[in-house]
Coordinates of N, CA and C in Angstrom, one line a residue:
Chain A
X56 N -16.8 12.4 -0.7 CA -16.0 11.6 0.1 C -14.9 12.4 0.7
X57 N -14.5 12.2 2.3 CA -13.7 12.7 2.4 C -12.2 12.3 2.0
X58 N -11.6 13.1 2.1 CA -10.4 12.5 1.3 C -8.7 13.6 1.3
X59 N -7.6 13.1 1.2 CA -6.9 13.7 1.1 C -5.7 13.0 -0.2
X60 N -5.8 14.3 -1.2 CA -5.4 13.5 -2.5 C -3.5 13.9 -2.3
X61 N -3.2 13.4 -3.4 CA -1.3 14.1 -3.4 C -1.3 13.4 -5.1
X62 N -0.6 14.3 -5.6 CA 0.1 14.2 -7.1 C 1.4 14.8 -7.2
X63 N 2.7 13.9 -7.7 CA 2.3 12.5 -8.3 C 1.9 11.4 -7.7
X64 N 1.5 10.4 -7.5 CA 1.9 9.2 -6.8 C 2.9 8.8 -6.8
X65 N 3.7 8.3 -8.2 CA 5.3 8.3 -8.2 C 6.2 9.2 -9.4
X66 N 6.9 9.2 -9.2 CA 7.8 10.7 -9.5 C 9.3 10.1 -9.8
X67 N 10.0 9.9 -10.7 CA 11.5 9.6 -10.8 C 12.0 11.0 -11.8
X68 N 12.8 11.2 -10.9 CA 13.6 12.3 -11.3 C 15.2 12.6 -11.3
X69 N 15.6 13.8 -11.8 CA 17.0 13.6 -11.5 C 17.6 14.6 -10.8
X70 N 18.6 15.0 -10.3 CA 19.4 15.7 -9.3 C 18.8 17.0 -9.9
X71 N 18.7 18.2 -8.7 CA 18.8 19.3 -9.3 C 17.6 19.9 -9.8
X72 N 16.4 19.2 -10.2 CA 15.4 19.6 -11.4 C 14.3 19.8 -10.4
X73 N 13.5 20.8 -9.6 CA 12.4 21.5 -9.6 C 11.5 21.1 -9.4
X74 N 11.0 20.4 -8.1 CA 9.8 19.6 -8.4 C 8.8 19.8 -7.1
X75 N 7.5 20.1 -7.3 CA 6.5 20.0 -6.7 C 5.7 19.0 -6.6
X76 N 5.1 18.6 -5.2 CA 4.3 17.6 -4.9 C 3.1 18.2 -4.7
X77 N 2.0 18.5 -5.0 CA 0.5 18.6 -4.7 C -0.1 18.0 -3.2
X78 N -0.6 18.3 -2.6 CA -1.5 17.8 -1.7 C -3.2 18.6 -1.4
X79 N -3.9 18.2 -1.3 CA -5.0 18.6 -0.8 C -5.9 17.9 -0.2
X80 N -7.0 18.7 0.8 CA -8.1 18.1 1.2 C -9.2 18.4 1.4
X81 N -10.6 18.0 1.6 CA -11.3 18.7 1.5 C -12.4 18.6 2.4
X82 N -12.3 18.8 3.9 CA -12.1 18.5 5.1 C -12.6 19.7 5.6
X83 N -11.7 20.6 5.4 CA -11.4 21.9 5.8 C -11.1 22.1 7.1
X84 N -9.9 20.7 7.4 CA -8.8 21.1 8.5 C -8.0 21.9 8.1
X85 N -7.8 22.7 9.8 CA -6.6 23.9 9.5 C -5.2 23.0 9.8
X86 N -5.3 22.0 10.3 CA -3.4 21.5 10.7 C -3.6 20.6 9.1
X87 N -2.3 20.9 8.5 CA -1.5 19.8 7.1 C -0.5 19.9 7.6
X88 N 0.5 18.3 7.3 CA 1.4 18.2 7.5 C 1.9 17.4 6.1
X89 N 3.6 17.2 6.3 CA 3.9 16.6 5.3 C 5.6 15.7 6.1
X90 N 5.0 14.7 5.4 CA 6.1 13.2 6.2 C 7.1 12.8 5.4
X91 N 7.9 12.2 5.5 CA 8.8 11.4 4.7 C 9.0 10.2 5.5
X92 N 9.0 8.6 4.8 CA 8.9 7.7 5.3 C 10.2 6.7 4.8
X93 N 10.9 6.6 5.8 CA 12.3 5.6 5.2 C 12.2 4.6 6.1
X94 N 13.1 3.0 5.7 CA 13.2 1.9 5.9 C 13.8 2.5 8.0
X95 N 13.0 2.0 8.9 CA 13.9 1.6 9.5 C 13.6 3.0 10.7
X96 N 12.9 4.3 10.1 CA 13.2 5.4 10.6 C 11.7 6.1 11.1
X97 N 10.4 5.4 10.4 CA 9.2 6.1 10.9 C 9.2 7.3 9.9
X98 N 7.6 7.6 10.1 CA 7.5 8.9 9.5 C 8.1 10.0 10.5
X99 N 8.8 10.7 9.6 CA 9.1 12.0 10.5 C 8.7 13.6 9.2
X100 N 8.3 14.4 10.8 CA 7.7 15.4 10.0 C 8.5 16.3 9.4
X101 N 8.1 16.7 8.0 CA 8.8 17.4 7.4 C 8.7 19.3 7.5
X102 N 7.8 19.4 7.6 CA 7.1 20.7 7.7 C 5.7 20.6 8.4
X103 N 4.7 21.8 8.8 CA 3.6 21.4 8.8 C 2.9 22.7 9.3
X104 N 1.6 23.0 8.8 CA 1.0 24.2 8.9 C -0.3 24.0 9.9
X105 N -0.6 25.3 10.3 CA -1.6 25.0 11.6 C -2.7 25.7 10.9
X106 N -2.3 27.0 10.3 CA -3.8 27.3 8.9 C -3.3 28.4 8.1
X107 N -3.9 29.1 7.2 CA -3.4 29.7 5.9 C -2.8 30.7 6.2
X108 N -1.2 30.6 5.9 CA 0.2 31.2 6.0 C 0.6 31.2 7.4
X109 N 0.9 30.3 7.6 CA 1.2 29.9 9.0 C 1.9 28.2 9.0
X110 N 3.4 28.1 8.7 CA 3.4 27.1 8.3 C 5.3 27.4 8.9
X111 N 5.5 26.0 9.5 CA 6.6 25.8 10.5 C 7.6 25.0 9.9
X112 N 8.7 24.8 10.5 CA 9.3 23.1 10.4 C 9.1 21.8 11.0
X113 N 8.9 21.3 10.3 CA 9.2 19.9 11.6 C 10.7 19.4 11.7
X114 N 10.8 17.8 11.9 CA 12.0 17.2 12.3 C 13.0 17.6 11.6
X115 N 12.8 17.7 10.0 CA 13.8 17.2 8.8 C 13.1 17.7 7.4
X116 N 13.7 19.1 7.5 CA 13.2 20.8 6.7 C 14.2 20.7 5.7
X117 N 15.4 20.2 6.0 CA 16.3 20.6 5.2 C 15.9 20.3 3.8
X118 N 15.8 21.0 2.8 CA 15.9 20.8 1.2 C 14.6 20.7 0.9
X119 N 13.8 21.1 2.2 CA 12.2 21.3 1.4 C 11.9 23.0 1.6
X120 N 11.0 23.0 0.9 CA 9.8 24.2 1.2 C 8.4 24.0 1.2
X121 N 7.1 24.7 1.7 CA 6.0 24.6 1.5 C 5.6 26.0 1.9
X122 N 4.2 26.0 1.4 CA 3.2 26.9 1.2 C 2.2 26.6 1.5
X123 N 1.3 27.9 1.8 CA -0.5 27.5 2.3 C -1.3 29.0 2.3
X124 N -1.4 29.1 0.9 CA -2.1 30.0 0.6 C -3.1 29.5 0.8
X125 N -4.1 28.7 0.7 CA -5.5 28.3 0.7 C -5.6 27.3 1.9
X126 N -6.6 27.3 2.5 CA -6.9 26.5 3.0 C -6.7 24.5 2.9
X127 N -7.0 24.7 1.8 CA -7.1 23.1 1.1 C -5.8 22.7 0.7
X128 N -5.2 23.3 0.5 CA -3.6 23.0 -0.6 C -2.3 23.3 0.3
X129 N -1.5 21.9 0.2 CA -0.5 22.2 1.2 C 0.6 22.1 0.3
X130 N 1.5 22.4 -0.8 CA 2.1 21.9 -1.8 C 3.6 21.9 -1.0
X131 N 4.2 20.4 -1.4 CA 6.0 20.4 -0.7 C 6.8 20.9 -2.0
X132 N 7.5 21.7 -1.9 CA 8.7 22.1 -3.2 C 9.5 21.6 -2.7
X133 N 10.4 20.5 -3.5 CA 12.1 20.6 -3.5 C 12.7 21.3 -4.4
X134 N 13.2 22.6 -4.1 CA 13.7 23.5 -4.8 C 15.1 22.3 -6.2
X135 N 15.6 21.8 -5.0 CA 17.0 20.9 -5.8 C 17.1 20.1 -5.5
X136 N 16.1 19.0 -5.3 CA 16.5 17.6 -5.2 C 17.7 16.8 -5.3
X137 N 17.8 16.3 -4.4 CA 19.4 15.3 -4.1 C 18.6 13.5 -4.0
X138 N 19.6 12.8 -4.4 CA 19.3 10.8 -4.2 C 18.9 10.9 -2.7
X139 N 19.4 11.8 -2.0 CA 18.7 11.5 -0.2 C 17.1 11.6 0.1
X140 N 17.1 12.8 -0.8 CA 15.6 12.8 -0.8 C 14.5 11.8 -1.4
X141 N 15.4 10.8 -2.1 CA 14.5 9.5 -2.7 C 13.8 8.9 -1.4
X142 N 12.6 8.8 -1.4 CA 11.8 8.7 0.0 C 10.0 8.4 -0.2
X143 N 9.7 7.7 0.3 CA 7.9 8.1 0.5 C 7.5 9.4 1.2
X144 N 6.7 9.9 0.6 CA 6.5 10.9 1.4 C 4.5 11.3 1.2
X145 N 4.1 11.7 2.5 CA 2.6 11.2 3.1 C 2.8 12.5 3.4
X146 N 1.0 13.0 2.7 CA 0.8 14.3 3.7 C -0.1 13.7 4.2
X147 N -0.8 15.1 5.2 CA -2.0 14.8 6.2 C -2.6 15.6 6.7
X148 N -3.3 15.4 6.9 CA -4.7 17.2 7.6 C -5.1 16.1 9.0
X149 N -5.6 17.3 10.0 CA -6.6 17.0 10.6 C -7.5 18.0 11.2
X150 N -8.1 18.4 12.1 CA -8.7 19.6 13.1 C -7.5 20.4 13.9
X151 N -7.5 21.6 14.1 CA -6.5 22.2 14.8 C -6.8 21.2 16.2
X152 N -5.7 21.0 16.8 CA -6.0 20.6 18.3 C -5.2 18.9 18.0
X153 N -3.7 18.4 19.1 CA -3.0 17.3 18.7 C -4.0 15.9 18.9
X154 N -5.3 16.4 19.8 CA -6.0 14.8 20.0 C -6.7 14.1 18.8
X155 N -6.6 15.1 17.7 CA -7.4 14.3 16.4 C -6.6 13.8 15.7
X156 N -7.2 12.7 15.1 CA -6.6 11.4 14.5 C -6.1 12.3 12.8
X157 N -5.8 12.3 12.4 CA -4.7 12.2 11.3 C -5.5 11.9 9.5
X158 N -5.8 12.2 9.1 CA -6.1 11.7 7.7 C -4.6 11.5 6.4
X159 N -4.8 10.6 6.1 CA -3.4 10.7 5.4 C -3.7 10.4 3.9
X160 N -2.8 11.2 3.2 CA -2.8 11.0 1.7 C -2.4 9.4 0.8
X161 N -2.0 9.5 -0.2 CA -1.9 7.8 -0.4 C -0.6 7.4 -0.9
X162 N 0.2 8.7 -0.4 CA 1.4 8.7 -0.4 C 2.4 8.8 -1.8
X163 N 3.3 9.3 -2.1 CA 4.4 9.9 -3.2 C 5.3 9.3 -3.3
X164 N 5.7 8.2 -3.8 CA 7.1 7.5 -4.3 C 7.9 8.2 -4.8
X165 N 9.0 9.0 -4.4 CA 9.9 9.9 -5.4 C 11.2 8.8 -5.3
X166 N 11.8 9.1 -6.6 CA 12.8 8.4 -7.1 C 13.7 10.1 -7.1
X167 N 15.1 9.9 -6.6 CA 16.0 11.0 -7.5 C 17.0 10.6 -7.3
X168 N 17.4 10.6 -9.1 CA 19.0 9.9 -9.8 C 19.7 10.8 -9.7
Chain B
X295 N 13.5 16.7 20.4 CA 12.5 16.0 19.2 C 12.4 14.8 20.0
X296 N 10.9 14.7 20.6 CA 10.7 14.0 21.5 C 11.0 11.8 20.6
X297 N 11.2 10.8 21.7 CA 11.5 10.1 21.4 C 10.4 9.1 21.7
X298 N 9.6 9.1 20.8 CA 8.6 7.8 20.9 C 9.2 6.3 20.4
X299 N 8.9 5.0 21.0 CA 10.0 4.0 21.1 C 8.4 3.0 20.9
X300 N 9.1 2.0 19.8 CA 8.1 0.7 19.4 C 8.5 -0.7 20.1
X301 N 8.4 -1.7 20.4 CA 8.5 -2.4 20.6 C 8.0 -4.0 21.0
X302 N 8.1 -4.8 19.8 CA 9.3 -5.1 19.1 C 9.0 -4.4 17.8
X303 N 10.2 -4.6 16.9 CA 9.9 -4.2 15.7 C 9.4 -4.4 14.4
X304 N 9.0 -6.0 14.7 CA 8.6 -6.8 13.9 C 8.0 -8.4 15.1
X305 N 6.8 -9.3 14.1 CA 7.0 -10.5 14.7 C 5.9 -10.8 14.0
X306 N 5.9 -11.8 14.2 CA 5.4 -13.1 13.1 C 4.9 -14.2 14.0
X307 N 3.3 -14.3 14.1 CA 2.4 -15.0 14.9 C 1.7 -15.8 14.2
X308 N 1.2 -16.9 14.8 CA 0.3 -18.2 14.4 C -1.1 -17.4 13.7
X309 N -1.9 -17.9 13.0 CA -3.2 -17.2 12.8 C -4.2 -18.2 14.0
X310 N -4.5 -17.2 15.0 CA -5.4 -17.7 16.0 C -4.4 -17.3 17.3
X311 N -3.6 -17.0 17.4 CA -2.7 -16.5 18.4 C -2.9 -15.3 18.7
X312 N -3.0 -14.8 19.7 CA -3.3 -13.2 20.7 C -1.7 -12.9 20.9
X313 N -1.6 -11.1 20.5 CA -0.1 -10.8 20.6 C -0.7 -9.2 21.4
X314 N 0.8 -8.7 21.5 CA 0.3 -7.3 21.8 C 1.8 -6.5 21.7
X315 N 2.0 -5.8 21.7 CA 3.3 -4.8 21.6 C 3.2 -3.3 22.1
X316 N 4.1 -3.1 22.1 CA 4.7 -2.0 23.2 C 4.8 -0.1 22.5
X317 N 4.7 0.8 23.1 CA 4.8 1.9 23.0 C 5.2 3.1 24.0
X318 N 6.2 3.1 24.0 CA 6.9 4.1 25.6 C 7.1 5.4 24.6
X319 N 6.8 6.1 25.5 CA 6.8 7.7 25.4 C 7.3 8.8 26.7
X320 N 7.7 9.3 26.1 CA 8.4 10.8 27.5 C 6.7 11.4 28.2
X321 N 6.9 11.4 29.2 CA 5.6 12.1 29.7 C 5.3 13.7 29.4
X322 N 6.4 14.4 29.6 CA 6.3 15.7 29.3 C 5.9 16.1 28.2
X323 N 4.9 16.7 28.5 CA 3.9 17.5 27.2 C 3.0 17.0 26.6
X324 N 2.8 15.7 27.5 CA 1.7 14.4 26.9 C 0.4 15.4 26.9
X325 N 0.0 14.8 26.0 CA -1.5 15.5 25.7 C -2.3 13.6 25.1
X326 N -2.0 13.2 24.1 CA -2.8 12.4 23.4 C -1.8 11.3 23.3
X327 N -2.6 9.9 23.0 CA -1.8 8.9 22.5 C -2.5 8.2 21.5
X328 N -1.9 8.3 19.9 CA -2.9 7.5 19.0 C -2.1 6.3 18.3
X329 N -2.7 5.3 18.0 CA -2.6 3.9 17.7 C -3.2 4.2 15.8
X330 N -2.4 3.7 14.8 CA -2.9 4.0 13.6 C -2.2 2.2 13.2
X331 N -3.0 2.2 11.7 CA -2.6 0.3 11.6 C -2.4 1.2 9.4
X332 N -1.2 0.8 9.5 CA -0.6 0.7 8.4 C -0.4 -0.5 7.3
X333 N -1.4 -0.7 6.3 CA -1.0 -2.0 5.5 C -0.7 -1.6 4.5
X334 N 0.3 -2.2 4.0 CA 0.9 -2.4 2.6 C 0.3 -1.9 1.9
X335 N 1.3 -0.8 1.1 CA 0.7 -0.1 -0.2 C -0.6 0.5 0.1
X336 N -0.9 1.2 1.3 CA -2.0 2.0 1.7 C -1.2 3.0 2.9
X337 N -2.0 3.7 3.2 CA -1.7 5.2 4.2 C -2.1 4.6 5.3
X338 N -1.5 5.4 6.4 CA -1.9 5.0 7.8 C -3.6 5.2 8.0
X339 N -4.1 4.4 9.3 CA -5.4 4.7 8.8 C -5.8 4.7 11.0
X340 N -6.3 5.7 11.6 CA -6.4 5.7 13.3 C -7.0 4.3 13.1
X341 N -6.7 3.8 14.4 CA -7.4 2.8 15.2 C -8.2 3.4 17.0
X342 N -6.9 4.0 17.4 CA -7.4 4.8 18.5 C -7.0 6.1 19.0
X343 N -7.4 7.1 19.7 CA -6.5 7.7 20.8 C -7.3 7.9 22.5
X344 N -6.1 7.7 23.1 CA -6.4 8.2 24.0 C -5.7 8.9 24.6
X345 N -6.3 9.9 26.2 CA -5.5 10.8 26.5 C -5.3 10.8 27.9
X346 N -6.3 10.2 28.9 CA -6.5 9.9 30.2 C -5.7 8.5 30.7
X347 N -4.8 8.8 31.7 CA -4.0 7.7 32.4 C -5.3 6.3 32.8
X348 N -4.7 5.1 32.3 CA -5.9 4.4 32.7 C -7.1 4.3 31.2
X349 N -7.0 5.1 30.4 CA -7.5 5.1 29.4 C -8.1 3.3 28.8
X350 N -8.9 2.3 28.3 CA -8.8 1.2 27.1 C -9.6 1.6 26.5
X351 N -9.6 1.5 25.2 CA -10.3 1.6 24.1 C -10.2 0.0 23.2
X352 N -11.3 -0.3 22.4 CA -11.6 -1.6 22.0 C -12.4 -1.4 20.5
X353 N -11.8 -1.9 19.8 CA -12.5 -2.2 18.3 C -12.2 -3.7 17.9
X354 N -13.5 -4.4 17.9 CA -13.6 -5.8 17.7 C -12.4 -6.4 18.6
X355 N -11.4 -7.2 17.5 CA -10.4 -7.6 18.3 C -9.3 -7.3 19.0
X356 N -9.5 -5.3 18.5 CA -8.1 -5.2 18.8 C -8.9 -4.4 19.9
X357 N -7.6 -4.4 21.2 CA -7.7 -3.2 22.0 C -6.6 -2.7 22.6
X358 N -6.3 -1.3 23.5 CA -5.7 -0.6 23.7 C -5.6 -0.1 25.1
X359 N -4.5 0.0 25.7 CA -4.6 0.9 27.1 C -3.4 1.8 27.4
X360 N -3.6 2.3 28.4 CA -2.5 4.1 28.6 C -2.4 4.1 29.3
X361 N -1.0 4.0 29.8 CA -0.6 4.5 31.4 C 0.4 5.9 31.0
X362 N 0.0 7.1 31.6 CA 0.6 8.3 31.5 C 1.7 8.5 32.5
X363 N 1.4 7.7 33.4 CA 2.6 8.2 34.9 C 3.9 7.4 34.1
X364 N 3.9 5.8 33.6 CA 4.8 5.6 33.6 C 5.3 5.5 31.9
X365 N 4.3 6.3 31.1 CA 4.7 6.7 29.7 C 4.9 5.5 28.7
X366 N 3.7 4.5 29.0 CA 3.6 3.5 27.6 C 2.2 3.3 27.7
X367 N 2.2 2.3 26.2 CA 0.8 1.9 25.6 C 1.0 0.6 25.1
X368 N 0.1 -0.2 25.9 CA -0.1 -1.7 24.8 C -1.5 -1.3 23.8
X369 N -0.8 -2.4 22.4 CA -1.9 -3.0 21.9 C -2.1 -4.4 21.9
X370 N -3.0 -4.9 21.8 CA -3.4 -6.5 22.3 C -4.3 -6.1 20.8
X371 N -3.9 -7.6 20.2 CA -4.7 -8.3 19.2 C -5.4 -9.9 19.5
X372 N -6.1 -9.9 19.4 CA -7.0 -11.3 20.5 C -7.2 -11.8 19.0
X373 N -6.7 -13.4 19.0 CA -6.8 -14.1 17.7 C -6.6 -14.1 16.5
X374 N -5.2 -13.3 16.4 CA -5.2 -12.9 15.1 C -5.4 -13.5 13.9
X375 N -5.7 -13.1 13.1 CA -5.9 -13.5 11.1 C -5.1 -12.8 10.7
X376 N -4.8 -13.1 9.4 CA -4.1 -12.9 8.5 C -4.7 -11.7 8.1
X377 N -5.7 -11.0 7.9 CA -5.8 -9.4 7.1 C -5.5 -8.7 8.6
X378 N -4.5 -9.2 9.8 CA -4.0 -7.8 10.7 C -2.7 -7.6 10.4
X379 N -2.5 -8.8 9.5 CA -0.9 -8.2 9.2 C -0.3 -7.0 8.8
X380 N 0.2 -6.0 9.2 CA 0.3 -4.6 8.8 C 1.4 -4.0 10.0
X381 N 1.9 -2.9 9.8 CA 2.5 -2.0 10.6 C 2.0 -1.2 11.3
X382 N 2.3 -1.0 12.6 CA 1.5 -0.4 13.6 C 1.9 0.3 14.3
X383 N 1.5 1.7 14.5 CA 2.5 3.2 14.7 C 1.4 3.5 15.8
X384 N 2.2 3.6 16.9 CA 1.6 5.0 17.5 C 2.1 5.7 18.1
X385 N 1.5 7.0 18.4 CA 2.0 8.8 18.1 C 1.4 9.1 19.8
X386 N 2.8 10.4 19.7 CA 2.2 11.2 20.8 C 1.9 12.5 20.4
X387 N 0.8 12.9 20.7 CA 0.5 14.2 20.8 C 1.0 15.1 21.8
X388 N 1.4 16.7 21.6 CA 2.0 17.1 22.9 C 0.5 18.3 23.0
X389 N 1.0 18.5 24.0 CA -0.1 20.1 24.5 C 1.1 21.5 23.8
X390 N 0.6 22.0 24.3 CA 0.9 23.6 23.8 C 0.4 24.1 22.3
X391 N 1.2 24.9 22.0 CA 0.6 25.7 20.6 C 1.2 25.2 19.2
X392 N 2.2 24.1 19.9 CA 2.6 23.5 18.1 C 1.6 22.4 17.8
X393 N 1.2 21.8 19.0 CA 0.6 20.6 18.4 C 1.1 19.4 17.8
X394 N 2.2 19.1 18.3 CA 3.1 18.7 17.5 C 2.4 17.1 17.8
X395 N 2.9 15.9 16.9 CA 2.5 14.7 16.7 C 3.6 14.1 16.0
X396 N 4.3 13.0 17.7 CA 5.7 12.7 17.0 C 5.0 11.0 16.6
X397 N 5.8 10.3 15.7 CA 5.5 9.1 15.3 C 6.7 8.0 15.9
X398 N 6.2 6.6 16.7 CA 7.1 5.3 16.8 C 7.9 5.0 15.4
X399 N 8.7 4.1 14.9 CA 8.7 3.7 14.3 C 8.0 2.2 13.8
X400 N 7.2 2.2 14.7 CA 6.1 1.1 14.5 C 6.7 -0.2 14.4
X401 N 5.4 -1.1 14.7 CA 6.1 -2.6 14.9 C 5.2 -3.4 13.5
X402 N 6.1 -4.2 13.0 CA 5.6 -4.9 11.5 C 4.8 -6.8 12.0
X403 N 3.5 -6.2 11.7 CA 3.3 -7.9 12.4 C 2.7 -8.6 11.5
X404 N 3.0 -9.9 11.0 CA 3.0 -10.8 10.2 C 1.7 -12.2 10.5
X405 N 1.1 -12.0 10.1 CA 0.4 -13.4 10.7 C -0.1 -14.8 9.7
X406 N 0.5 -15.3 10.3 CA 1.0 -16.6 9.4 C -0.3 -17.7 9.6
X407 N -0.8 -17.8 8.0 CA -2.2 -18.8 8.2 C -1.8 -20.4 8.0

């Protein structure tokens, strides 16, 4: 099945502590992205890569990182998590090229106290 | 950071009532326009894109059309039910080499049985 997975699904944490989000897909699109979703504001893009090590900012970079050594794996690090970053956050693949529709993950509830 | 605009942002319709809502976009760098339908406690999931001024696209009840000169998009829901209730986002795609894929903040529609 095709699919785009993310671990954890929810995550509470606390200020400061080191934490990675997983994403993958198995599609073998070259564009991944990764979103954050707040009340009021839309998904806006966080980062997002076009294919392996090749990977940009989007809207709202601050306090993340990512990587894309492989093809399949788009992982978000927040090196130090802050309460701002308490947020849904959605990855997503699709085909290089902006006219393809979007596959999206099933999204990451992070909590940070 | 281009400014994709929803409208309205919410509304709440009879079940068996036809609605439709709004999607204005900057023309510059238009490449694609995609329509995705977001329900509760699930990931966005495409409905349509299109890219050609003049563009409709139609799945069952819902359908869609594109005007590029003056940079918006309706969706029309013909009789709605209660399983369309969901949030409803659509994206511009731009041309060039980012590929970039900005998101509305989508409109939340309710449909009351």
């Amino acid at each position: 099945e095709a699919q785009v997975t993310q671990n954890p699904r929810y995550l509470i944490t606390v200020t400061g502590k080191k934490l990675t989000v997983t994403c993958s897909q198995n599609m073998n699109h070259e564009y991944m992205s990764w979103y954050r979703q707040d009340p009021g504001l839309g998904l806006r893009q966080i980062y997002y890569s076009m294919n392996v090590e090749v990977t940009d900012k989007g809207d709202v970079p601050e306090g993340y990182k990512v990587s894309r050594k492989e093809k399949r794996n788009f992982p978000l690090i927040l090196e130090s998590p802050s309460p701002n970053q308490t947020s849904l956050y959605f990855c997503a693949s699709r085909p290089s090229g902006s006219y393809y529709e979007q596959y999206f993950g099933p999204g990451t509830r992070l909590t940070v106290t | 950071i281009l400014n994709v605009e929803q409208s309205p942002q919410s509304l709440h319709v009879q079940e068996g009532d036809s609605t439709n809502f709004t999607c204005s976009f900057p023309s510059s760098n238009f490449y694609a326009l995609h329509w995705y339908r977001w329900e509760t406690a699930k990931s966005p999931e495409a409905l349509f894109v299109m890219t050609l001024n003049g563009d409709e696209k139609k799945k069952g009840r819902i359908s869609a059309t594109l005007n590029t000169k003056e940079g918006y998009s309706y969706l029309y829901i013909k009789g709605s039910q209660p399983e369309d209730s969901a949030t409803y986002l659509c994206a511009q795609g731009e041309s060039g080499g980012y590929q970039k894929v900005t998101f509305g903040t989508g409109t939340k529609l309710q449909v009351i049985p």
